[in-house]
mmCIF file of C-alpha atoms in Angstrom:
data_model
loop_
_atom_site.group_PDB
_atom_site.id
_atom_site.type_symbol
_atom_site.label_atom_id
_atom_site.label_comp_id
_atom_site.label_asym_id
_atom_site.label_seq_id
_atom_site.Cartn_x
_atom_site.Cartn_y
_atom_site.Cartn_z
ATOM 1 C CA PRO A 1 -18.464 110.912 -184.062
ATOM 2 C CA LYS A 2 -21.785 112.563 -184.719
ATOM 3 C CA PRO A 3 -24.803 110.231 -184.212
ATOM 4 C CA GLN A 4 -26.600 109.407 -187.405
ATOM 5 C CA THR A 5 -30.281 110.038 -187.733
ATOM 6 C CA PRO A 6 -32.148 107.065 -189.162
ATOM 7 C CA ASN A 7 -33.743 107.623 -192.543
ATOM 8 C CA PRO A 8 -37.510 108.013 -192.200
ATOM 9 C CA LYS A 9 -39.591 105.302 -193.806
ATOM 10 C CA PRO A 10 -41.222 106.381 -197.051
ATOM 11 C CA GLN A 11 -44.921 107.092 -196.675
ATOM 12 C CA THR A 12 -47.109 104.414 -198.221
ATOM 13 C CA PRO A 13 -50.856 104.558 -198.673
ATOM 14 C CA CYS A 14 -52.816 102.997 -195.835
ATOM 15 C CA ARG A 15 -54.066 99.599 -196.875
ATOM 16 C CA CYS A 16 -55.970 98.770 -193.743
ATOM 17 C CA CYS A 17 -58.984 99.794 -191.756
ATOM 18 C CA GLU A 18 -58.504 100.635 -188.110
ATOM 19 C CA ILE A 19 -61.428 99.539 -186.027
ATOM 20 C CA ILE A 20 -61.901 100.652 -182.459
ATOM 21 C CA MET A 21 -63.841 98.086 -180.453
ATOM 22 C CA ASN A 22 -63.901 98.247 -176.677
ATOM 23 C CA VAL A 23 -60.956 100.686 -176.703
ATOM 24 C CA MET A 24 -58.847 98.249 -178.712
ATOM 25 C CA ILE A 25 -57.729 99.063 -182.222
ATOM 26 C CA SER A 26 -57.877 96.203 -184.688
ATOM 27 C CA LYS A 27 -56.400 96.420 -188.146
ATOM 28 C CA VAL A 28 -57.856 94.788 -191.198
ATOM 29 C CA SER A 29 -55.293 94.414 -193.954
ATOM 30 C CA CYS A 30 -56.549 94.876 -197.485
ATOM 31 C CA GLN A 31 -54.834 94.370 -200.812
ATOM 32 C CA TYR A 32 -55.819 97.884 -201.897
ATOM 33 C CA LYS A 33 -55.957 101.447 -200.592
ATOM 34 C CA VAL A 34 -59.140 101.808 -198.558
ATOM 35 C CA GLN A 35 -61.216 104.815 -199.649
ATOM 36 C CA SER A 36 -64.448 104.183 -197.738
ATOM 37 C CA VAL A 37 -65.782 101.995 -194.940
ATOM 38 C CA CYS A 38 -69.263 101.382 -193.588
ATOM 39 C CA VAL A 39 -70.847 99.119 -190.977
ATOM 40 C CA ASP A 40 -74.298 97.551 -191.186
ATOM 41 C CA PRO A 41 -76.940 98.636 -188.627
ATOM 42 C CA SER A 42 -76.607 95.401 -186.628
ATOM 43 C CA GLU A 43 -72.825 95.994 -186.399
ATOM 44 C CA SER A 44 -72.091 92.504 -187.686
ATOM 45 C CA VAL A 45 -70.639 93.368 -191.127
ATOM 46 C CA LEU A 46 -67.932 95.814 -192.195
ATOM 47 C CA ILE A 47 -67.589 96.843 -195.838
ATOM 48 C CA ALA A 48 -64.218 98.242 -196.943
ATOM 49 C CA SER A 49 -63.902 99.575 -200.465
ATOM 50 C CA GLY A 50 -61.232 101.234 -202.519
ATOM 51 C CA ASN A 51 -59.514 101.347 -205.860
ATOM 52 C CA GLY A 52 -61.177 98.553 -207.778
ATOM 53 C CA TYR A 53 -62.218 96.363 -204.839
ATOM 54 C CA ILE A 54 -64.936 95.914 -202.251
ATOM 55 C CA SER A 55 -64.476 93.552 -199.286
ATOM 56 C CA ARG A 56 -66.875 92.209 -196.665
ATOM 57 C CA TYR A 57 -65.698 91.380 -193.127
ATOM 58 C CA LEU A 58 -67.565 89.814 -190.211
ATOM 59 C CA ILE A 59 -67.501 91.689 -186.899
ATOM 60 C CA PRO A 60 -66.008 91.066 -184.332
ATOM 61 C CA SER A 61 -63.718 88.399 -185.857
ATOM 62 C CA LEU A 62 -62.842 90.658 -188.837
ATOM 63 C CA LYS A 63 -62.713 87.549 -191.022
ATOM 64 C CA GLU A 64 -62.877 88.492 -194.694
ATOM 65 C CA THR A 65 -65.778 86.654 -196.315
ATOM 66 C CA HIS A 66 -65.991 88.210 -199.800
ATOM 67 C CA VAL A 67 -63.803 90.267 -202.117
ATOM 68 C CA ASN A 68 -65.249 91.619 -205.352
ATOM 69 C CA MET A 69 -63.485 93.534 -208.069
ATOM 70 C CA ILE A 70 -65.354 96.631 -209.177
ATOM 71 C CA GLN A 71 -64.462 98.928 -212.009
ATOM 72 C CA GLY A 72 -63.506 102.376 -210.730
ATOM 73 C CA PHE A 73 -62.524 104.229 -207.593
ATOM 74 C CA VAL A 74 -64.842 104.439 -204.595
ATOM 75 C CA SER A 75 -65.859 107.847 -203.245
ATOM 76 C CA SER A 76 -68.263 106.680 -200.528
ATOM 77 C CA SER A 77 -70.229 103.732 -199.221
ATOM 78 C CA ILE A 78 -73.215 103.307 -196.926
ATOM 79 C CA PHE A 79 -75.695 100.636 -195.788
ATOM 80 C CA SER A 80 -79.456 101.075 -195.930
ATOM 81 C CA SER A 81 -81.056 101.471 -192.491
ATOM 82 C CA ASP A 82 -82.173 97.829 -192.366
ATOM 83 C CA GLY A 83 -78.852 96.474 -193.669
ATOM 84 C CA SER A 84 -80.412 94.925 -196.765
ATOM 85 C CA TYR A 85 -78.476 97.085 -199.255
ATOM 86 C CA VAL A 86 -74.960 98.492 -199.636
ATOM 87 C CA PHE A 87 -74.483 101.523 -201.886
ATOM 88 C CA ILE A 88 -71.095 102.381 -203.402
ATOM 89 C CA GLY A 89 -70.443 105.722 -205.139
ATOM 90 C CA LEU A 90 -67.799 105.533 -207.890
ATOM 91 C CA TYR A 91 -65.650 108.045 -209.738
ATOM 92 C CA HIS A 92 -63.027 108.182 -212.521
ATOM 93 C CA ILE A 93 -62.970 104.987 -214.538
ATOM 94 C CA ASP A 94 -60.190 104.768 -217.133
ATOM 95 C CA GLY A 95 -59.527 108.511 -217.024
ATOM 96 C CA SER A 96 -63.147 109.526 -217.565
ATOM 97 C CA GLU A 97 -65.564 110.630 -214.885
ATOM 98 C CA ASP A 98 -67.863 107.903 -213.672
ATOM 99 C CA ARG A 99 -71.281 108.999 -212.500
ATOM 100 C CA ILE A 100 -72.749 105.868 -211.004
ATOM 101 C CA ILE A 101 -73.876 104.408 -207.721
ATOM 102 C CA LYS A 102 -73.608 100.626 -207.522
ATOM 103 C CA PHE A 103 -76.163 98.953 -205.361
ATOM 104 C CA PHE A 104 -75.230 95.591 -203.726
ATOM 105 C CA SER A 105 -76.856 93.044 -201.479
ATOM 106 C CA PRO A 106 -74.936 92.428 -198.227
ATOM 107 C CA ASP A 107 -73.226 89.367 -199.761
ATOM 108 C CA LEU A 108 -71.820 91.784 -202.390
ATOM 109 C CA SER A 109 -73.755 90.499 -205.359
ATOM 110 C CA GLN A 110 -74.548 93.500 -207.537
ATOM 111 C CA MET A 111 -78.214 94.316 -207.811
ATOM 112 C CA CYS A 112 -78.571 97.624 -209.644
ATOM 113 C CA ILE A 113 -76.828 100.752 -210.954
ATOM 114 C CA TYR A 114 -78.081 104.341 -210.564
ATOM 115 C CA SER A 115 -76.632 106.749 -213.115
ATOM 116 C CA ASN A 116 -78.539 110.060 -213.388
ATOM 117 C CA HIS A 117 -75.766 112.377 -212.139
ATOM 118 C CA THR A 118 -73.788 114.164 -214.856
ATOM 119 C CA LYS A 119 -70.498 114.240 -212.881
ATOM 120 C CA SER A 120 -68.733 112.140 -210.222
ATOM 121 C CA ILE A 121 -70.526 111.006 -207.051
ATOM 122 C CA THR A 122 -68.952 112.659 -203.993
ATOM 123 C CA CYS A 123 -71.087 111.508 -201.039
ATOM 124 C CA LEU A 124 -73.945 109.237 -199.984
ATOM 125 C CA GLN A 125 -76.342 109.088 -197.026
ATOM 126 C CA PHE A 126 -79.332 106.880 -196.265
ATOM 127 C CA HIS A 127 -82.402 108.551 -194.734
ATOM 128 C CA ARG A 128 -83.897 105.800 -192.605
ATOM 129 C CA LYS A 129 -87.172 107.556 -191.786
ATOM 130 C CA ILE A 130 -88.258 107.886 -195.415
ATOM 131 C CA GLY A 131 -86.144 104.970 -196.730
ATOM 132 C CA VAL A 132 -84.279 106.818 -199.466
ATOM 133 C CA LEU A 133 -80.677 107.055 -200.570
ATOM 134 C CA ILE A 134 -79.372 110.609 -201.008
ATOM 135 C CA SER A 135 -76.415 111.153 -203.346
ATOM 136 C CA GLY A 136 -74.301 114.270 -203.804
ATOM 137 C CA SER A 137 -72.196 115.016 -206.855
ATOM 138 C CA LYS A 138 -69.706 117.306 -208.554
ATOM 139 C CA ASP A 139 -72.631 118.295 -210.791
ATOM 140 C CA CYS A 140 -73.856 120.538 -207.896
ATOM 141 C CA THR A 141 -76.985 118.429 -207.311
ATOM 142 C CA MET A 142 -78.333 115.914 -204.837
ATOM 143 C CA MET A 143 -80.609 113.085 -205.883
ATOM 144 C CA LEU A 144 -83.043 111.045 -203.829
ATOM 145 C CA TRP A 145 -83.413 107.391 -204.806
ATOM 146 C CA ASN A 146 -85.941 104.757 -203.774
ATOM 147 C CA PRO A 147 -84.015 101.460 -203.481
ATOM 148 C CA LYS A 148 -87.226 99.422 -203.402
ATOM 149 C CA THR A 149 -88.338 100.654 -206.829
ATOM 150 C CA ASP A 150 -84.900 101.663 -208.255
ATOM 151 C CA VAL A 151 -86.353 105.049 -209.202
ATOM 152 C CA MET A 152 -84.904 108.532 -208.721
ATOM 153 C CA ILE A 153 -87.538 110.409 -206.699
ATOM 154 C CA ALA A 154 -86.129 113.934 -206.876
ATOM 155 C CA GLN A 155 -83.206 116.016 -208.037
ATOM 156 C CA LEU A 156 -82.292 118.881 -205.698
ATOM 157 C CA ARG A 157 -80.489 121.859 -207.222
ATOM 158 C CA GLY A 158 -79.103 124.993 -205.652
ATOM 159 C CA HIS A 159 -75.445 124.376 -204.877
ATOM 160 C CA LYS A 160 -72.976 126.625 -206.701
ATOM 161 C CA ASP A 161 -70.212 123.999 -206.378
ATOM 162 C CA SER A 162 -69.827 120.248 -205.787
ATOM 163 C CA VAL A 163 -71.926 118.720 -203.020
ATOM 164 C CA GLN A 164 -69.199 117.413 -200.697
ATOM 165 C CA SER A 165 -71.146 116.251 -197.655
ATOM 166 C CA ILE A 166 -74.645 115.234 -196.600
ATOM 167 C CA ALA A 167 -75.793 114.949 -192.970
ATOM 168 C CA ILE A 168 -79.131 113.751 -191.641
ATOM 169 C CA SER A 169 -80.483 115.032 -188.311
ATOM 170 C CA ASN A 170 -80.925 112.565 -185.438
ATOM 171 C CA SER A 171 -84.672 113.245 -185.501
ATOM 172 C CA GLN A 172 -84.661 112.356 -189.225
ATOM 173 C CA LEU A 173 -86.798 115.474 -189.866
ATOM 174 C CA PHE A 174 -84.278 117.155 -192.163
ATOM 175 C CA PHE A 175 -80.957 116.740 -193.917
ATOM 176 C CA LEU A 176 -78.178 119.194 -194.719
ATOM 177 C CA SER A 177 -75.635 119.410 -197.491
ATOM 178 C CA GLY A 178 -72.336 121.202 -197.799
ATOM 179 C CA GLY A 179 -70.351 122.165 -200.834
#
């Protein structure tokens, strides 16, 4: 008789974060599909966020310490350079485009909301030398935010399409955007 080939397992969305520490991969199981992860500058806290949730884990134990429900889907997340803030970019709430950045303290209590973009947030970076958050959006703009004053400092225009990525040079003298 002809050998039977086993049926492949159906693909399911990844619901974990894989963390490589000392050449060992650890998995953190989450109750949701993880869309974005970030680690604080001291490498003691991991934030995992996804469809309607944000979780905080301690490193290296990977013990979950907080889970918050948030309204919307996460596009990106990043810590401030000193670890005192976590920024979460959101998109598509209830079928409509969300245009907000939620701003949390490291214990995940919400502090503020930035909402000047006219379309979904696509990417975030924190410029540690000047202490500003930079957001990119489907509205073809980037915005610079001062988290100490909760004020938008500048709106940068010039992209012909969505801003998909922001990178900051190691010297912190300039940043680049792609889209």
